[in-house]
């Protein structure tokens, strides 16, 4: 086996010899993910009753509430006397959000964006990440392994 060339790496959060705009992608994804989470929370909890809008004689349903499973007779949900805070989105959205949130691409995005681990290829990570080190997916991050089960839900 030949020996590889060991390139110098600058130490410190975000320090690198890279000349491209490597920080653009984590910032853009962080803003987009945060905006999506805030909009979803705002839509679910501040406007839970306005599932659809009447527009020129037709119903336009919000994508957050589609489909409205509370009107289905399939599981007896139409007759269910549910609490006022329960709406169609709370019953449905956990499946696609769970599937997308645990997929490998999205895991890479939020690890890089919110935890800076790793920030990007050939970019140094925070000192605390070096001190802690990688200990596998434990505690709450073990839920990332539920990805395959969300596919079947």
PDB file of C-alpha atoms in Angstrom:
ATOM      1  CA  UNK A   1       0.000   0.000   0.000  1.00  0.00           C
ATOM      2  CA  UNK A   2       1.187   3.441  -0.837  1.00  0.00           C
ATOM      3  CA  UNK A   3       1.118   6.282   1.607  1.00  0.00           C
ATOM      4  CA  UNK A   4      -1.353   9.069   1.071  1.00  0.00           C
ATOM      5  CA  UNK A   5      -0.493  12.720   1.071  1.00  0.00           C
ATOM      6  CA  UNK A   6      -1.564  14.453   4.262  1.00  0.00           C
ATOM      7  CA  UNK A   7      -2.852  17.903   3.407  1.00  0.00           C
ATOM      8  CA  UNK A   8      -2.742  20.672   5.995  1.00  0.00           C
ATOM      9  CA  UNK A   9      -6.069  21.535   7.623  1.00  0.00           C
ATOM     10  CA  UNK A  10      -6.606  24.857   9.350  1.00  0.00           C
ATOM     11  CA  UNK A  11      -7.998  24.520  12.878  1.00  0.00           C
ATOM     12  CA  UNK A  12     -11.037  26.408  14.091  1.00  0.00           C
ATOM     13  CA  UNK A  13     -14.733  26.553  13.219  1.00  0.00           C
ATOM     14  CA  UNK A  14     -15.185  27.257   9.543  1.00  0.00           C
ATOM     15  CA  UNK A  15     -11.486  27.719   8.801  1.00  0.00           C
ATOM     16  CA  UNK A  16     -10.467  26.287   5.474  1.00  0.00           C
ATOM     17  CA  UNK A  17      -8.365  26.734   2.381  1.00  0.00           C
ATOM     18  CA  UNK A  18     -11.449  26.314   0.196  1.00  0.00           C
ATOM     19  CA  UNK A  19     -12.091  29.247  -2.123  1.00  0.00           C
ATOM     20  CA  UNK A  20     -15.699  28.444  -3.046  1.00  0.00           C
ATOM     21  CA  UNK A  21     -18.757  29.707  -1.169  1.00  0.00           C
ATOM     22  CA  UNK A  22     -19.196  26.534   0.883  1.00  0.00           C
ATOM     23  CA  UNK A  23     -21.214  28.356   3.542  1.00  0.00           C
ATOM     24  CA  UNK A  24     -24.086  29.235   1.178  1.00  0.00           C
ATOM     25  CA  UNK A  25     -25.684  25.779   1.172  1.00  0.00           C
ATOM     26  CA  UNK A  26     -25.854  25.288   4.976  1.00  0.00           C
ATOM     27  CA  UNK A  27     -27.198  28.819   5.463  1.00  0.00           C
ATOM     28  CA  UNK A  28     -29.833  28.465   2.723  1.00  0.00           C
ATOM     29  CA  UNK A  29     -30.967  25.078   4.020  1.00  0.00           C
ATOM     30  CA  UNK A  30     -31.040  26.319   7.611  1.00  0.00           C
ATOM     31  CA  UNK A  31     -33.220  29.283   6.644  1.00  0.00           C
ATOM     32  CA  UNK A  32     -35.516  27.085   4.523  1.00  0.00           C
ATOM     33  CA  UNK A  33     -35.906  24.387   7.193  1.00  0.00           C
ATOM     34  CA  UNK A  34     -36.537  26.944   9.923  1.00  0.00           C
ATOM     35  CA  UNK A  35     -39.093  28.788   7.772  1.00  0.00           C
ATOM     36  CA  UNK A  36     -40.884  25.530   6.935  1.00  0.00           C
ATOM     37  CA  UNK A  37     -41.029  24.495  10.599  1.00  0.00           C
ATOM     38  CA  UNK A  38     -42.279  27.918  11.701  1.00  0.00           C
ATOM     39  CA  UNK A  39     -44.925  28.052   8.946  1.00  0.00           C
ATOM     40  CA  UNK A  40     -46.139  24.552   9.763  1.00  0.00           C
ATOM     41  CA  UNK A  41     -46.372  25.312  13.488  1.00  0.00           C
ATOM     42  CA  UNK A  42     -48.118  28.626  12.765  1.00  0.00           C
ATOM     43  CA  UNK A  43     -50.590  26.938  10.413  1.00  0.00           C
ATOM     44  CA  UNK A  44     -51.278  23.985  12.713  1.00  0.00           C
ATOM     45  CA  UNK A  45     -51.710  25.763  16.002  1.00  0.00           C
ATOM     46  CA  UNK A  46     -52.854  29.304  15.211  1.00  0.00           C
ATOM     47  CA  UNK A  47     -55.299  28.502  12.396  1.00  0.00           C
ATOM     48  CA  UNK A  48     -56.424  24.922  13.073  1.00  0.00           C
ATOM     49  CA  UNK A  49     -60.030  25.444  11.934  1.00  0.00           C
ATOM     50  CA  UNK A  50     -59.463  27.039   8.531  1.00  0.00           C
ATOM     51  CA  UNK A  51     -58.733  23.869   6.578  1.00  0.00           C
ATOM     52  CA  UNK A  52     -60.093  25.128   3.281  1.00  0.00           C
ATOM     53  CA  UNK A  53     -61.082  28.341   1.594  1.00  0.00           C
ATOM     54  CA  UNK A  54     -64.184  28.967  -0.491  1.00  0.00           C
ATOM     55  CA  UNK A  55     -63.130  30.474  -3.790  1.00  0.00           C
ATOM     56  CA  UNK A  56     -65.701  31.091  -6.530  1.00  0.00           C
ATOM     57  CA  UNK A  57     -67.849  28.138  -5.519  1.00  0.00           C
ATOM     58  CA  UNK A  58     -65.037  25.642  -5.078  1.00  0.00           C
ATOM     59  CA  UNK A  59     -63.073  24.517  -2.055  1.00  0.00           C
ATOM     60  CA  UNK A  60     -59.350  25.211  -2.079  1.00  0.00           C
ATOM     61  CA  UNK A  61     -57.664  23.084   0.567  1.00  0.00           C
ATOM     62  CA  UNK A  62     -54.438  24.116   2.240  1.00  0.00           C
ATOM     63  CA  UNK A  63     -51.599  21.687   1.459  1.00  0.00           C
ATOM     64  CA  UNK A  64     -50.864  21.479   5.179  1.00  0.00           C
ATOM     65  CA  UNK A  65     -54.317  19.956   5.790  1.00  0.00           C
ATOM     66  CA  UNK A  66     -54.625  17.780   2.709  1.00  0.00           C
ATOM     67  CA  UNK A  67     -56.203  15.214   2.868  1.00  0.00           C
ATOM     68  CA  UNK A  68     -58.860  15.991   5.444  1.00  0.00           C
ATOM     69  CA  UNK A  69     -59.090  12.575   7.060  1.00  0.00           C
ATOM     70  CA  UNK A  70     -61.510  13.882   9.696  1.00  0.00           C
ATOM     71  CA  UNK A  71     -64.252  13.801   7.030  1.00  0.00           C
ATOM     72  CA  UNK A  72     -63.577  10.181   6.052  1.00  0.00           C
ATOM     73  CA  UNK A  73     -65.905   7.410   7.138  1.00  0.00           C
ATOM     74  CA  UNK A  74     -63.222   4.785   6.575  1.00  0.00           C
ATOM     75  CA  UNK A  75     -62.040   4.583  10.184  1.00  0.00           C
ATOM     76  CA  UNK A  76     -65.062   6.205  11.809  1.00  0.00           C
ATOM     77  CA  UNK A  77     -63.235   9.521  12.097  1.00  0.00           C
ATOM     78  CA  UNK A  78     -66.283  11.482  10.903  1.00  0.00           C
ATOM     79  CA  UNK A  79     -68.195  10.524  14.045  1.00  0.00           C
ATOM     80  CA  UNK A  80     -65.212  10.890  16.378  1.00  0.00           C
ATOM     81  CA  UNK A  81     -65.710  13.584  19.011  1.00  0.00           C
ATOM     82  CA  UNK A  82     -62.106  14.765  18.916  1.00  0.00           C
ATOM     83  CA  UNK A  83     -60.541  17.517  21.035  1.00  0.00           C
ATOM     84  CA  UNK A  84     -60.567  20.976  19.466  1.00  0.00           C
ATOM     85  CA  UNK A  85     -56.782  21.023  19.002  1.00  0.00           C
ATOM     86  CA  UNK A  86     -56.799  17.861  16.853  1.00  0.00           C
ATOM     87  CA  UNK A  87     -57.067  18.552  13.142  1.00  0.00           C
ATOM     88  CA  UNK A  88     -56.424  16.598   9.965  1.00  0.00           C
ATOM     89  CA  UNK A  89     -52.820  17.761   9.703  1.00  0.00           C
ATOM     90  CA  UNK A  90     -51.870  16.492  13.145  1.00  0.00           C
ATOM     91  CA  UNK A  91     -53.210  13.064  12.189  1.00  0.00           C
ATOM     92  CA  UNK A  92     -51.440  12.945   8.797  1.00  0.00           C
ATOM     93  CA  UNK A  93     -48.292  15.113   8.740  1.00  0.00           C
ATOM     94  CA  UNK A  94     -46.202  13.040  11.142  1.00  0.00           C
ATOM     95  CA  UNK A  95     -45.822  10.396   8.425  1.00  0.00           C
ATOM     96  CA  UNK A  96     -44.288  12.461   5.575  1.00  0.00           C
ATOM     97  CA  UNK A  97     -42.383  14.709   8.000  1.00  0.00           C
ATOM     98  CA  UNK A  98     -40.995  11.670   9.800  1.00  0.00           C
ATOM     99  CA  UNK A  99     -40.021   9.995   6.535  1.00  0.00           C
ATOM    100  CA  UNK A 100     -38.367  13.085   5.104  1.00  0.00           C
ATOM    101  CA  UNK A 101     -36.754  14.109   8.382  1.00  0.00           C
ATOM    102  CA  UNK A 102     -35.038  10.757   8.820  1.00  0.00           C
ATOM    103  CA  UNK A 103     -33.844  10.226   5.251  1.00  0.00           C
ATOM    104  CA  UNK A 104     -30.095  10.265   4.694  1.00  0.00           C
ATOM    105  CA  UNK A 105     -30.071  13.481   2.658  1.00  0.00           C
ATOM    106  CA  UNK A 106     -32.060  15.436   5.234  1.00  0.00           C
ATOM    107  CA  UNK A 107     -29.952  14.030   8.060  1.00  0.00           C
ATOM    108  CA  UNK A 108     -26.856  15.344   6.289  1.00  0.00           C
ATOM    109  CA  UNK A 109     -28.522  18.734   5.871  1.00  0.00           C
ATOM    110  CA  UNK A 110     -29.519  19.237   9.475  1.00  0.00           C
ATOM    111  CA  UNK A 111     -26.309  17.788  10.913  1.00  0.00           C
ATOM    112  CA  UNK A 112     -24.304  20.244   8.809  1.00  0.00           C
ATOM    113  CA  UNK A 113     -26.681  23.170   9.213  1.00  0.00           C
ATOM    114  CA  UNK A 114     -27.629  23.103  12.868  1.00  0.00           C
ATOM    115  CA  UNK A 115     -24.771  21.125  14.455  1.00  0.00           C
ATOM    116  CA  UNK A 116     -21.850  21.982  12.120  1.00  0.00           C
ATOM    117  CA  UNK A 117     -20.849  18.344  12.138  1.00  0.00           C
ATOM    118  CA  UNK A 118     -19.173  18.344   9.665  1.00  0.00           C
ATOM    119  CA  UNK A 119     -19.638  21.864   8.412  1.00  0.00           C
ATOM    120  CA  UNK A 120     -18.510  20.885   4.896  1.00  0.00           C
ATOM    121  CA  UNK A 121     -15.805  18.826   3.243  1.00  0.00           C
ATOM    122  CA  UNK A 122     -12.343  20.131   4.172  1.00  0.00           C
ATOM    123  CA  UNK A 123     -13.816  22.667   6.608  1.00  0.00           C
ATOM    124  CA  UNK A 124     -12.917  22.409  10.270  1.00  0.00           C
ATOM    125  CA  UNK A 125     -15.662  21.764  12.797  1.00  0.00           C
ATOM    126  CA  UNK A 126     -16.215  23.446  16.178  1.00  0.00           C
ATOM    127  CA  UNK A 127     -13.852  22.588  19.026  1.00  0.00           C
ATOM    128  CA  UNK A 128     -16.692  21.098  21.067  1.00  0.00           C
ATOM    129  CA  UNK A 129     -17.312  18.546  18.296  1.00  0.00           C
ATOM    130  CA  UNK A 130     -13.668  17.530  18.487  1.00  0.00           C
ATOM    131  CA  UNK A 131     -13.799  17.181  22.284  1.00  0.00           C
ATOM    132  CA  UNK A 132     -17.003  15.142  22.289  1.00  0.00           C
ATOM    133  CA  UNK A 133     -16.148  13.092  19.227  1.00  0.00           C
ATOM    134  CA  UNK A 134     -18.531  10.876  17.318  1.00  0.00           C
ATOM    135  CA  UNK A 135     -20.323   8.468  19.615  1.00  0.00           C
ATOM    136  CA  UNK A 136     -22.886   7.112  17.174  1.00  0.00           C
ATOM    137  CA  UNK A 137     -26.558   7.894  17.063  1.00  0.00           C
ATOM    138  CA  UNK A 138     -27.678   7.738  20.675  1.00  0.00           C
ATOM    139  CA  UNK A 139     -30.487   9.195  22.730  1.00  0.00           C
ATOM    140  CA  UNK A 140     -32.866  11.216  20.546  1.00  0.00           C
ATOM    141  CA  UNK A 141     -30.888  10.656  17.349  1.00  0.00           C
ATOM    142  CA  UNK A 142     -31.627   6.932  17.516  1.00  0.00           C
ATOM    143  CA  UNK A 143     -35.000   7.961  16.057  1.00  0.00           C
ATOM    144  CA  UNK A 144     -33.209   8.565  12.748  1.00  0.00           C
ATOM    145  CA  UNK A 145     -33.214   4.794  12.345  1.00  0.00           C
ATOM    146  CA  UNK A 146     -37.019   4.780  12.061  1.00  0.00           C
ATOM    147  CA  UNK A 147     -36.780   5.910   8.426  1.00  0.00           C
ATOM    148  CA  UNK A 148     -37.737   2.560   6.914  1.00  0.00           C
ATOM    149  CA  UNK A 149     -40.823   2.300   9.138  1.00  0.00           C
ATOM    150  CA  UNK A 150     -42.146   5.700   8.063  1.00  0.00           C
ATOM    151  CA  UNK A 151     -42.096   4.383   4.493  1.00  0.00           C
ATOM    152  CA  UNK A 152     -44.660   1.735   5.407  1.00  0.00           C
ATOM    153  CA  UNK A 153     -46.914   4.039   7.472  1.00  0.00           C
TER     154      UNK A 153
END
